[in-house]
mmCIF file with all atom_site columns, C-alpha atoms in Angstrom:
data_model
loop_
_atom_site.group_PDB
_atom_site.id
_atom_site.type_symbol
_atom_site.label_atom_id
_atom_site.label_alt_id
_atom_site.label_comp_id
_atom_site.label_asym_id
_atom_site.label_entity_id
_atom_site.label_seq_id
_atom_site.pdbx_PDB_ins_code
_atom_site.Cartn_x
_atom_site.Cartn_y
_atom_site.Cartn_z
_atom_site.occupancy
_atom_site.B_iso_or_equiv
_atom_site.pdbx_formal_charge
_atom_site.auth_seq_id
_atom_site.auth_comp_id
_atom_site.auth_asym_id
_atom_site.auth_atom_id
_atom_site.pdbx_PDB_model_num
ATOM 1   C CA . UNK A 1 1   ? 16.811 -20.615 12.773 1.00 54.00 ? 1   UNK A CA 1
ATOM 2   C CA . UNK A 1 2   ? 17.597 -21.342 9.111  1.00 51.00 ? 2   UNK A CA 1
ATOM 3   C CA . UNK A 1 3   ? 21.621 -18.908 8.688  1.00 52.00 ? 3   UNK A CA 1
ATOM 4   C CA . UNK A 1 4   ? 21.938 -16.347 6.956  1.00 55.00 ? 4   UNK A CA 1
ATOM 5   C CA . UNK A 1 5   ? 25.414 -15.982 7.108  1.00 55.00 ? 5   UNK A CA 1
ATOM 6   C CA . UNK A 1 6   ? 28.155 -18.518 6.170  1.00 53.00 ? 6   UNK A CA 1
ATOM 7   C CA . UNK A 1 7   ? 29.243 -18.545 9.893  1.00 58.00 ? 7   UNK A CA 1
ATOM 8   C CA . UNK A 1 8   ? 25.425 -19.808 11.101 1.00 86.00 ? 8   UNK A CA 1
ATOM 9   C CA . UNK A 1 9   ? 25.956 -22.853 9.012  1.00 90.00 ? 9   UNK A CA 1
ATOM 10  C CA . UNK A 1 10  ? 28.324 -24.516 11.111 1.00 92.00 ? 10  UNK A CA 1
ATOM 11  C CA . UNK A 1 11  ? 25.935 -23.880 13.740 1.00 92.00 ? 11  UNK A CA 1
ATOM 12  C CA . UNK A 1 12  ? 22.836 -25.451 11.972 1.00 94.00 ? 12  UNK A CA 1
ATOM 13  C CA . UNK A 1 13  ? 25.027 -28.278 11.256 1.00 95.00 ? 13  UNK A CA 1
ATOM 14  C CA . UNK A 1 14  ? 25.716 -28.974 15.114 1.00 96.00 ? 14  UNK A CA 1
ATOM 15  C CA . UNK A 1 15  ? 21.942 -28.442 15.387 1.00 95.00 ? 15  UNK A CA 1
ATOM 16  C CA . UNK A 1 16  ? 21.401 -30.740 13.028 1.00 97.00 ? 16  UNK A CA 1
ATOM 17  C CA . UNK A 1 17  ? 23.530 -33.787 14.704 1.00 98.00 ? 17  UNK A CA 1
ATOM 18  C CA . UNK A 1 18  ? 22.523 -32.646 18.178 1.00 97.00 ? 18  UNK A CA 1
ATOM 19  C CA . UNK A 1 19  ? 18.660 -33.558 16.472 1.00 97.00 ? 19  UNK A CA 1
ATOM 20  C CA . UNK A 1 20  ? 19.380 -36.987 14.627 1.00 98.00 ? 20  UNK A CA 1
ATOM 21  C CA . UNK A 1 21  ? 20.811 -37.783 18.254 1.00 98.00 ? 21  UNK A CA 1
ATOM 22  C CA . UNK A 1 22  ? 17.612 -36.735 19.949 1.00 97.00 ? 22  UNK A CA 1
ATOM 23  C CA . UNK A 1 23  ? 15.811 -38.708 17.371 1.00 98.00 ? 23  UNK A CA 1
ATOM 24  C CA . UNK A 1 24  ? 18.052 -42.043 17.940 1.00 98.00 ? 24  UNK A CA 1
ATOM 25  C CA . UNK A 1 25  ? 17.821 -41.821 21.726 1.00 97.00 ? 25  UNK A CA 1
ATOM 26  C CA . UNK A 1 26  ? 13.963 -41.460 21.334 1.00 96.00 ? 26  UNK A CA 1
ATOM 27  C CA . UNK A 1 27  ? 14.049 -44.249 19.035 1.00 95.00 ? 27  UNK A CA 1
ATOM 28  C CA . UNK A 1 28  ? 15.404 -46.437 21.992 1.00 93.00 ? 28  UNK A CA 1
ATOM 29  C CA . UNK A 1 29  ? 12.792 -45.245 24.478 1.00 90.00 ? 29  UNK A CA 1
ATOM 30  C CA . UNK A 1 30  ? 10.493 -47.578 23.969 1.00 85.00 ? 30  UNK A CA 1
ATOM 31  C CA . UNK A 1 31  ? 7.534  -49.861 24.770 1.00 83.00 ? 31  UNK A CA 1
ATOM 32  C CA . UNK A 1 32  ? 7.941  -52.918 22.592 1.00 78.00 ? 32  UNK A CA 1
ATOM 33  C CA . UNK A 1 33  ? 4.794  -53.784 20.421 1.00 75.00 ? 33  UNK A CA 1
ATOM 34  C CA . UNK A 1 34  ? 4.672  -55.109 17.186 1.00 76.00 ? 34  UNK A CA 1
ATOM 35  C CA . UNK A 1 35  ? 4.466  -54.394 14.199 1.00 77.00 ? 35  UNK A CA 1
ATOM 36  C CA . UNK A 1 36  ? 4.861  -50.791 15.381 1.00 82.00 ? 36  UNK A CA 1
ATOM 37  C CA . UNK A 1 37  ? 6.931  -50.032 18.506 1.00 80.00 ? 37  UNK A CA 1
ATOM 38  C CA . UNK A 1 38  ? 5.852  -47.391 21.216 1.00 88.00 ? 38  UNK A CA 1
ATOM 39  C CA . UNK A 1 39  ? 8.699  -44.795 21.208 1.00 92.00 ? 39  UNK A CA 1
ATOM 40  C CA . UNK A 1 40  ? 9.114  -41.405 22.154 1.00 94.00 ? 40  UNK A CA 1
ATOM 41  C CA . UNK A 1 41  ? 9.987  -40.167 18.617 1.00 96.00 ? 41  UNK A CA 1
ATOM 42  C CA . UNK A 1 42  ? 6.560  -38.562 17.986 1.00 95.00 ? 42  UNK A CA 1
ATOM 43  C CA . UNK A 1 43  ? 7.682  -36.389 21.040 1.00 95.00 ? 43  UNK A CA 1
ATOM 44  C CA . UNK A 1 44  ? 10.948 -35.609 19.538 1.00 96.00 ? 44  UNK A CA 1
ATOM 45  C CA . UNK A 1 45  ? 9.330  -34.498 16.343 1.00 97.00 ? 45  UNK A CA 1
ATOM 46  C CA . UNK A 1 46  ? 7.496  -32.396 17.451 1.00 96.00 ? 46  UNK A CA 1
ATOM 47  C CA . UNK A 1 47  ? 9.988  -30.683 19.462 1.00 95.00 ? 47  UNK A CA 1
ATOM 48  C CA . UNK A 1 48  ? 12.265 -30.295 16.576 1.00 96.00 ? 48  UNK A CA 1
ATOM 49  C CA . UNK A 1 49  ? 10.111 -29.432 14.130 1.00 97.00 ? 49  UNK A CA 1
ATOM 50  C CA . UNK A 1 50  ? 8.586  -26.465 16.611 1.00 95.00 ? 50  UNK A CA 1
ATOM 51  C CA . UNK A 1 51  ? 12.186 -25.399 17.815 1.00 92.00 ? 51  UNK A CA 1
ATOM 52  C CA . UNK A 1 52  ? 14.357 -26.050 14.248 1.00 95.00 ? 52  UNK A CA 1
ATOM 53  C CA . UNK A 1 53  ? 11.536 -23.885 11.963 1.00 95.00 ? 53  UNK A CA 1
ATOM 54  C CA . UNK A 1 54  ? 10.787 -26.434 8.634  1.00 97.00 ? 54  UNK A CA 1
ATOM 55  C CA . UNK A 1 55  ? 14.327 -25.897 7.247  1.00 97.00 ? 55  UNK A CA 1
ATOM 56  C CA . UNK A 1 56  ? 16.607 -27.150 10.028 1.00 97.00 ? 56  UNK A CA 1
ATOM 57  C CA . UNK A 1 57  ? 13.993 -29.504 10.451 1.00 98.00 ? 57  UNK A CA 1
ATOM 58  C CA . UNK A 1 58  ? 13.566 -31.045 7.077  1.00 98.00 ? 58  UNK A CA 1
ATOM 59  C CA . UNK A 1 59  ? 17.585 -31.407 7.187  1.00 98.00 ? 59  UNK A CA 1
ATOM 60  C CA . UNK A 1 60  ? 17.544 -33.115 10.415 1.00 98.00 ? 60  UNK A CA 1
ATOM 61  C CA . UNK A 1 61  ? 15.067 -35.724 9.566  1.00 99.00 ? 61  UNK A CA 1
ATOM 62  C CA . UNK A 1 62  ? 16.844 -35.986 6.306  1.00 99.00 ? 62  UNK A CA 1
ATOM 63  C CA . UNK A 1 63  ? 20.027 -36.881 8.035  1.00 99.00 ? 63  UNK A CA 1
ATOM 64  C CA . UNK A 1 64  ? 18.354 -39.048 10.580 1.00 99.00 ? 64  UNK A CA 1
ATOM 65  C CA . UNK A 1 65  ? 16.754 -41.001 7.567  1.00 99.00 ? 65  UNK A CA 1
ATOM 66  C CA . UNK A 1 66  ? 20.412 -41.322 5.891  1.00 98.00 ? 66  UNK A CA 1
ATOM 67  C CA . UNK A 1 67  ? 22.266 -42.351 8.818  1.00 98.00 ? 67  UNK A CA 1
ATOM 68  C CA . UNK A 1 68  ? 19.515 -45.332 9.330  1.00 98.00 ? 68  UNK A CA 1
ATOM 69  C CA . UNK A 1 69  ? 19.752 -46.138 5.532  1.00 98.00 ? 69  UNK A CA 1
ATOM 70  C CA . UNK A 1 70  ? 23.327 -46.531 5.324  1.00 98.00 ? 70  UNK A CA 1
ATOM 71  C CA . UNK A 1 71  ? 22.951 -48.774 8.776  1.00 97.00 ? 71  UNK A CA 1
ATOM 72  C CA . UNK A 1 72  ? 23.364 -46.749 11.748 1.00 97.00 ? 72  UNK A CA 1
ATOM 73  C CA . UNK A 1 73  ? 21.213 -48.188 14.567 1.00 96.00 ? 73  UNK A CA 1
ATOM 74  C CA . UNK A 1 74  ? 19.151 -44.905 14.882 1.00 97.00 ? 74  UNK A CA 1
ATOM 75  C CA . UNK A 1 75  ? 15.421 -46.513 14.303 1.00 95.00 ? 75  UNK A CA 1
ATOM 76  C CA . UNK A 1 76  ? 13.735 -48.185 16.868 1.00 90.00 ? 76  UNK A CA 1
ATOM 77  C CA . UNK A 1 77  ? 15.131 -51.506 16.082 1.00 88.00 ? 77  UNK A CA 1
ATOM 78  C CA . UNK A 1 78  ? 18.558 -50.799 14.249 1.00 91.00 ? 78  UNK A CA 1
ATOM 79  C CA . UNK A 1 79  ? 19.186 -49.353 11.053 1.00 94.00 ? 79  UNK A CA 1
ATOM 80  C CA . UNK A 1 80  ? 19.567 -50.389 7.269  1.00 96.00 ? 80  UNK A CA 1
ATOM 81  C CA . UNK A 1 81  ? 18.449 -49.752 3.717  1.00 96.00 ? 81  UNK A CA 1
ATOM 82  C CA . UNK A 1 82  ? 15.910 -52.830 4.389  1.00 94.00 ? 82  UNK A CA 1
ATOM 83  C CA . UNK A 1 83  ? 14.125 -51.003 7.176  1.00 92.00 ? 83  UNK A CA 1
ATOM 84  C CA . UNK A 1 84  ? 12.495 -49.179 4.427  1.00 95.00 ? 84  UNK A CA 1
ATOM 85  C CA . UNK A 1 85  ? 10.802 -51.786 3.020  1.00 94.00 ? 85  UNK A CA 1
ATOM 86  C CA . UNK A 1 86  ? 9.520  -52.558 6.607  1.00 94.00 ? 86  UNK A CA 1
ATOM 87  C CA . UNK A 1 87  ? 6.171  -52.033 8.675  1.00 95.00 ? 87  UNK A CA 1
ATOM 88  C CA . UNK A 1 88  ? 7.283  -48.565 9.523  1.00 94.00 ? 88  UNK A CA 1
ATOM 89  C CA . UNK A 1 89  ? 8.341  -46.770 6.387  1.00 96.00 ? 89  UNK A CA 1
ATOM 90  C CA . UNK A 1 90  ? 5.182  -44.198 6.842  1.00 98.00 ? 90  UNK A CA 1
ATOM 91  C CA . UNK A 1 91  ? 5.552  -42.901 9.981  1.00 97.00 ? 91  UNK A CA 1
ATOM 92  C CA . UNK A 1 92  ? 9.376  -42.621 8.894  1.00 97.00 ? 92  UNK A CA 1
ATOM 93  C CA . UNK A 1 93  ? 8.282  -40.353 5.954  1.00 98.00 ? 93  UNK A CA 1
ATOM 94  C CA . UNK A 1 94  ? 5.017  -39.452 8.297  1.00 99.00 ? 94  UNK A CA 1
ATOM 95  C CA . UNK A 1 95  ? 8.067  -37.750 10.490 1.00 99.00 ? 95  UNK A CA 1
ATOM 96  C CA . UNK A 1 96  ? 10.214 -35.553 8.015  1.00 99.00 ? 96  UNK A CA 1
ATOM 97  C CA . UNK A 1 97  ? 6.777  -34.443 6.962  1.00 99.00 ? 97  UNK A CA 1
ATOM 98  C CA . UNK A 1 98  ? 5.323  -33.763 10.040 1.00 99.00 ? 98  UNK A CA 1
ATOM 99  C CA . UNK A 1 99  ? 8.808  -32.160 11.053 1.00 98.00 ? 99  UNK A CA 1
ATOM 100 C CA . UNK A 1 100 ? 8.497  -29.633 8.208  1.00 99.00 ? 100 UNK A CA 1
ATOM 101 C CA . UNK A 1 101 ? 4.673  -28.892 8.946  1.00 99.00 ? 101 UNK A CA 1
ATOM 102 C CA . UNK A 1 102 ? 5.048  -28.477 12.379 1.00 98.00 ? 102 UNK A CA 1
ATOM 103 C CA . UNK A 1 103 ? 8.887  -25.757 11.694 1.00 97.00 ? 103 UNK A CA 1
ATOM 104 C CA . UNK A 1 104 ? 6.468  -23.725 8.635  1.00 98.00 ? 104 UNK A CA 1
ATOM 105 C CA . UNK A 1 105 ? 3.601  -23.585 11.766 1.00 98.00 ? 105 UNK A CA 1
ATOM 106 C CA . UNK A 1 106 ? 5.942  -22.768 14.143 1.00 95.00 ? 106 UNK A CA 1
ATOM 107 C CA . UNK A 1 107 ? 7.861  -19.538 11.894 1.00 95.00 ? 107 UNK A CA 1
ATOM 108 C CA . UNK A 1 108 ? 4.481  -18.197 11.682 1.00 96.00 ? 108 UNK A CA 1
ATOM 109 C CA . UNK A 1 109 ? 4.134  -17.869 15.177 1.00 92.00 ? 109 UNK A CA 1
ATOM 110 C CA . UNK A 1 110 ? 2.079  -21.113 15.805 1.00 93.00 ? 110 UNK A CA 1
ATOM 111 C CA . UNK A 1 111 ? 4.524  -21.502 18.767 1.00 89.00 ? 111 UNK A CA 1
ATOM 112 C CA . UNK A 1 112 ? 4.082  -18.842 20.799 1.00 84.00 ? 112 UNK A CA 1
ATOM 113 C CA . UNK A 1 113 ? 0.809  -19.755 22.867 1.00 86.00 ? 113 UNK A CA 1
ATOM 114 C CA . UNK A 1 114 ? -0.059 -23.647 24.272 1.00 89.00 ? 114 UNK A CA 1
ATOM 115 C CA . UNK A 1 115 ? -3.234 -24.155 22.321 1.00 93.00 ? 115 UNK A CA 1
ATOM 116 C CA . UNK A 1 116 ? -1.683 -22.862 19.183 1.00 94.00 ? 116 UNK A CA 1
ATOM 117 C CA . UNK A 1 117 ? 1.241  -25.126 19.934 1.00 94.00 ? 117 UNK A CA 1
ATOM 118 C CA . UNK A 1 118 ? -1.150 -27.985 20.584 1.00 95.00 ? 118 UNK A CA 1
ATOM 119 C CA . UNK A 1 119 ? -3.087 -27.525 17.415 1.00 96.00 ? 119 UNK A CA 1
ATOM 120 C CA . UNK A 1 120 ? 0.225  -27.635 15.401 1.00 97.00 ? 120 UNK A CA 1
ATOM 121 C CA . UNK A 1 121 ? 1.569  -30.461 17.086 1.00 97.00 ? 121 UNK A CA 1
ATOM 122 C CA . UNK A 1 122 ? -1.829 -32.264 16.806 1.00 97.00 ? 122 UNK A CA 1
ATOM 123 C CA . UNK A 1 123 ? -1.905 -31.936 12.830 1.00 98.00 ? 123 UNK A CA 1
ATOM 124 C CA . UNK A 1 124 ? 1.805  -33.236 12.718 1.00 98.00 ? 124 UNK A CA 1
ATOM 125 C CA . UNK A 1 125 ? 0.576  -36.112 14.713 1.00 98.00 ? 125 UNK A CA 1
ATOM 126 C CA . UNK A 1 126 ? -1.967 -36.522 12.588 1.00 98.00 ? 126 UNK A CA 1
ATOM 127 C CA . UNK A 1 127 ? 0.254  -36.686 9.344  1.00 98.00 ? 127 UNK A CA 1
ATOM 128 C CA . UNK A 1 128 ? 2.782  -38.900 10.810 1.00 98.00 ? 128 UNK A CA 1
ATOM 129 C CA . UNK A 1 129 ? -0.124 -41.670 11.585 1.00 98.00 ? 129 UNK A CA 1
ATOM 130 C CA . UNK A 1 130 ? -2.284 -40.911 8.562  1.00 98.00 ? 130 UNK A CA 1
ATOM 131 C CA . UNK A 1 131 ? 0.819  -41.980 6.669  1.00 99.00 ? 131 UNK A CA 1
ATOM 132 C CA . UNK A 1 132 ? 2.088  -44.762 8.913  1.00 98.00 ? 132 UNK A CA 1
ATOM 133 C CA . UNK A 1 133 ? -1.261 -46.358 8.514  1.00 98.00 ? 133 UNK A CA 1
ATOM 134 C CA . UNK A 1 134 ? -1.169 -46.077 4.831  1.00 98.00 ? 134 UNK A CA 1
ATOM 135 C CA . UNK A 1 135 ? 1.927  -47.801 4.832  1.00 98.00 ? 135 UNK A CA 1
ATOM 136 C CA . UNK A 1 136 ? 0.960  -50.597 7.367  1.00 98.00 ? 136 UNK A CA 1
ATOM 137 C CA . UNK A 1 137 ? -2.305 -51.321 5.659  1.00 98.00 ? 137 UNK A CA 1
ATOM 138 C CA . UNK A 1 138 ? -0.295 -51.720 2.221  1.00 97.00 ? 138 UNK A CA 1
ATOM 139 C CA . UNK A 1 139 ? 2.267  -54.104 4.271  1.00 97.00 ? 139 UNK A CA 1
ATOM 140 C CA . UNK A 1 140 ? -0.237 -56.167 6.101  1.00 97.00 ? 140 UNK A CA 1
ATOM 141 C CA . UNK A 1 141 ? -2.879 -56.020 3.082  1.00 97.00 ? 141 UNK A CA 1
ATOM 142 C CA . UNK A 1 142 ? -5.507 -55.412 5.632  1.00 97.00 ? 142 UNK A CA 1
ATOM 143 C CA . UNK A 1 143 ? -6.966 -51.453 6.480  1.00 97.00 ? 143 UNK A CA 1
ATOM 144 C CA . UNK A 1 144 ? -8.302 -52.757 10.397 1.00 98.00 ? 144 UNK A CA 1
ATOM 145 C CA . UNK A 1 145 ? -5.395 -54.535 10.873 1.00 97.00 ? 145 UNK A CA 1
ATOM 146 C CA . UNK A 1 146 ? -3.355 -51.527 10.489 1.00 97.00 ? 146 UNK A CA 1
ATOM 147 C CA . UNK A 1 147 ? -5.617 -49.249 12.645 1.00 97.00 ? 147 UNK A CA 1
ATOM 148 C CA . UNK A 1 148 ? -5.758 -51.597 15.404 1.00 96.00 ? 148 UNK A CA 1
ATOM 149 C CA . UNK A 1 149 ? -1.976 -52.302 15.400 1.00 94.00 ? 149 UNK A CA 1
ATOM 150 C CA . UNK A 1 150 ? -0.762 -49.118 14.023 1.00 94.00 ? 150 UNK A CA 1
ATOM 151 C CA . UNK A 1 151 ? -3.122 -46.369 15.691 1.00 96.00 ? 151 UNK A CA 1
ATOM 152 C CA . UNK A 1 152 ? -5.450 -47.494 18.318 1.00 95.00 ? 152 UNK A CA 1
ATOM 153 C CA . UNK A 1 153 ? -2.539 -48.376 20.693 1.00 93.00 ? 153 UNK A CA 1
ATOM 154 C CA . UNK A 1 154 ? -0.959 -44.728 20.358 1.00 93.00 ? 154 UNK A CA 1
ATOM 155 C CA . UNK A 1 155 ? -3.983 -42.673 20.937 1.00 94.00 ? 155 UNK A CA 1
ATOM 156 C CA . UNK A 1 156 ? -3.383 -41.791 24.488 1.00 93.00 ? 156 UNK A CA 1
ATOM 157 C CA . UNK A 1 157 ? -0.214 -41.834 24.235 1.00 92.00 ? 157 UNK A CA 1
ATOM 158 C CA . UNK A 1 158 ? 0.107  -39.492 21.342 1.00 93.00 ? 158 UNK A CA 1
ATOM 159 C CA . UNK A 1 159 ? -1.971 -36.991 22.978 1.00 95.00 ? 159 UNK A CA 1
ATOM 160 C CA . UNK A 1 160 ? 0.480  -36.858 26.209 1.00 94.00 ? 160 UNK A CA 1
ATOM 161 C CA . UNK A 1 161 ? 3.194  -36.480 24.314 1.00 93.00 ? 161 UNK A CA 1
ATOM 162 C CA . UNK A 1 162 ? 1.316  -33.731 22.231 1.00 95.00 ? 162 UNK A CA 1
ATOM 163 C CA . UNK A 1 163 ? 0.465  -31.906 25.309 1.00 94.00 ? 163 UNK A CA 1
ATOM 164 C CA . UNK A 1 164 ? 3.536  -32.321 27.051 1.00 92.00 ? 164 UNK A CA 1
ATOM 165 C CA . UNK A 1 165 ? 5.032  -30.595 24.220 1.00 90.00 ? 165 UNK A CA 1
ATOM 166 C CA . UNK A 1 166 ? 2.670  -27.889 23.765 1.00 90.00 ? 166 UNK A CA 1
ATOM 167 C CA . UNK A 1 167 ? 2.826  -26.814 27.181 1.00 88.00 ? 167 UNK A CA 1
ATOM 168 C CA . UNK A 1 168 ? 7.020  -27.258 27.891 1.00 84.00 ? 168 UNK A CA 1
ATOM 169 C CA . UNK A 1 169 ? 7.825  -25.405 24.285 1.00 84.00 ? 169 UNK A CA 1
ATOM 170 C CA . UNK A 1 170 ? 6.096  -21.901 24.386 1.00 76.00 ? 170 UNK A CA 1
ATOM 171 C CA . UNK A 1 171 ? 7.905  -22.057 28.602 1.00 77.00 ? 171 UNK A CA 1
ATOM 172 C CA . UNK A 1 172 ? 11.160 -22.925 27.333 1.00 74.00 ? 172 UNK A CA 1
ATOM 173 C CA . UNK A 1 173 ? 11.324 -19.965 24.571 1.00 77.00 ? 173 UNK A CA 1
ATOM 174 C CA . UNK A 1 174 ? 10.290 -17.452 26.896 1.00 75.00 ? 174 UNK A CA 1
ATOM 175 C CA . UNK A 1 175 ? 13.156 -18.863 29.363 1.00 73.00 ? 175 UNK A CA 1
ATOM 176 C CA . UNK A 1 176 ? 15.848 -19.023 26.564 1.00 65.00 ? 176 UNK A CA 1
ATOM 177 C CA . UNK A 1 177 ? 14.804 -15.924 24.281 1.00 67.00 ? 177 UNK A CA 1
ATOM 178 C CA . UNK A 1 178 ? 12.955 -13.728 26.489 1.00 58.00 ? 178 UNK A CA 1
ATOM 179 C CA . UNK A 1 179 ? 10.823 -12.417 23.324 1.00 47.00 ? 179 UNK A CA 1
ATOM 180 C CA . UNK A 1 180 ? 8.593  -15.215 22.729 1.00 45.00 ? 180 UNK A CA 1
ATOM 181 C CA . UNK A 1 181 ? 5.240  -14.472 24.609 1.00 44.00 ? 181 UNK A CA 1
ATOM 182 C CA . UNK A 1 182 ? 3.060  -17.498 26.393 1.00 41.00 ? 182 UNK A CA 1
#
């Protein structure tokens, strides 16, 4: 999706904004838990990262991440510079990483079948929570503590919104594009 011609960029720009929206909204559906919320935004990675390719997705997590530094209210609750010294800085970073992993999987075709899909989506997953925890356990000074508030309650969830994805993307491209295969 990356351009390749000065006219595409407006385009991926658009893309970009219409992303860091998706992103926010996600943000905001949410079960409340502490110290890490339940919110869609897994979902939304995923998406983005398998639609955008890594390029468009690396920028749109970028500008997601600078509108909540400067203070938008884009993260799950609000926005600031301070909410990245905060509980969930890893699975922040966890999603522009995840984002990118999950666009380079999906340019190589990794999102053209469901159990490809799945698998690609299931290793972004597991980068987004292998470096939440990390962060958690640093913030709460306790490993278990951070699994059993900053994993263990996602588990099911994560793999819904894994499969959901898996199985609505390769549908959708074969809708909108035609030349995608399931």
């Amino acid at each position: 999706m990356w351009p390749r011609q000065s006219g595409g960029l407006l385009r991926m720009a658009l893309l970009a904004v219409v992303g860091s929206v998706l992103m926010a909204l996600s943000a905001r559906t949410q079960v409340p838990m502490w110290p890490v919320p339940m919110t869609m935004q897994t979902f939304a990675v995923l998406v983005i990262g398998m639609a955008y390719g890594y390029r468009l997705a690396g920028a749109t997590l970028l500008l997601y991440l600078a509108e909540g530094a400067v203070g938008l209210p884009v993260f799950a609750s609000g926005g600031g510079i301070a909410y990245f010294a905060g509980p969930t800085t890893g699975y922040l970073v966890g999603f522009f990483v995840a984002a990118v992993l999950v666009g380079w999987l999906g340019e190589r075709g990794w999102d053209r079948s469901v159990p490809l899909t799945f698998v690609a989506m299931f290793g972004g997953t597991v980068v987004i929570f292998a470096l939440g925890v990390a962060w958690l356990s640093i913030f709460l000074n306790d490993f278990q503590a951070a699994l059993a508030n900053g994993f263990s309650p996602f588990i099911i969830g994560g793999f819904v919104k894994i499969a959901l994805a898996a199985a609505v993307l390769p549908l959708v491209w074969k809708l909108a594009i035609g030349k995608r295969s399931v």
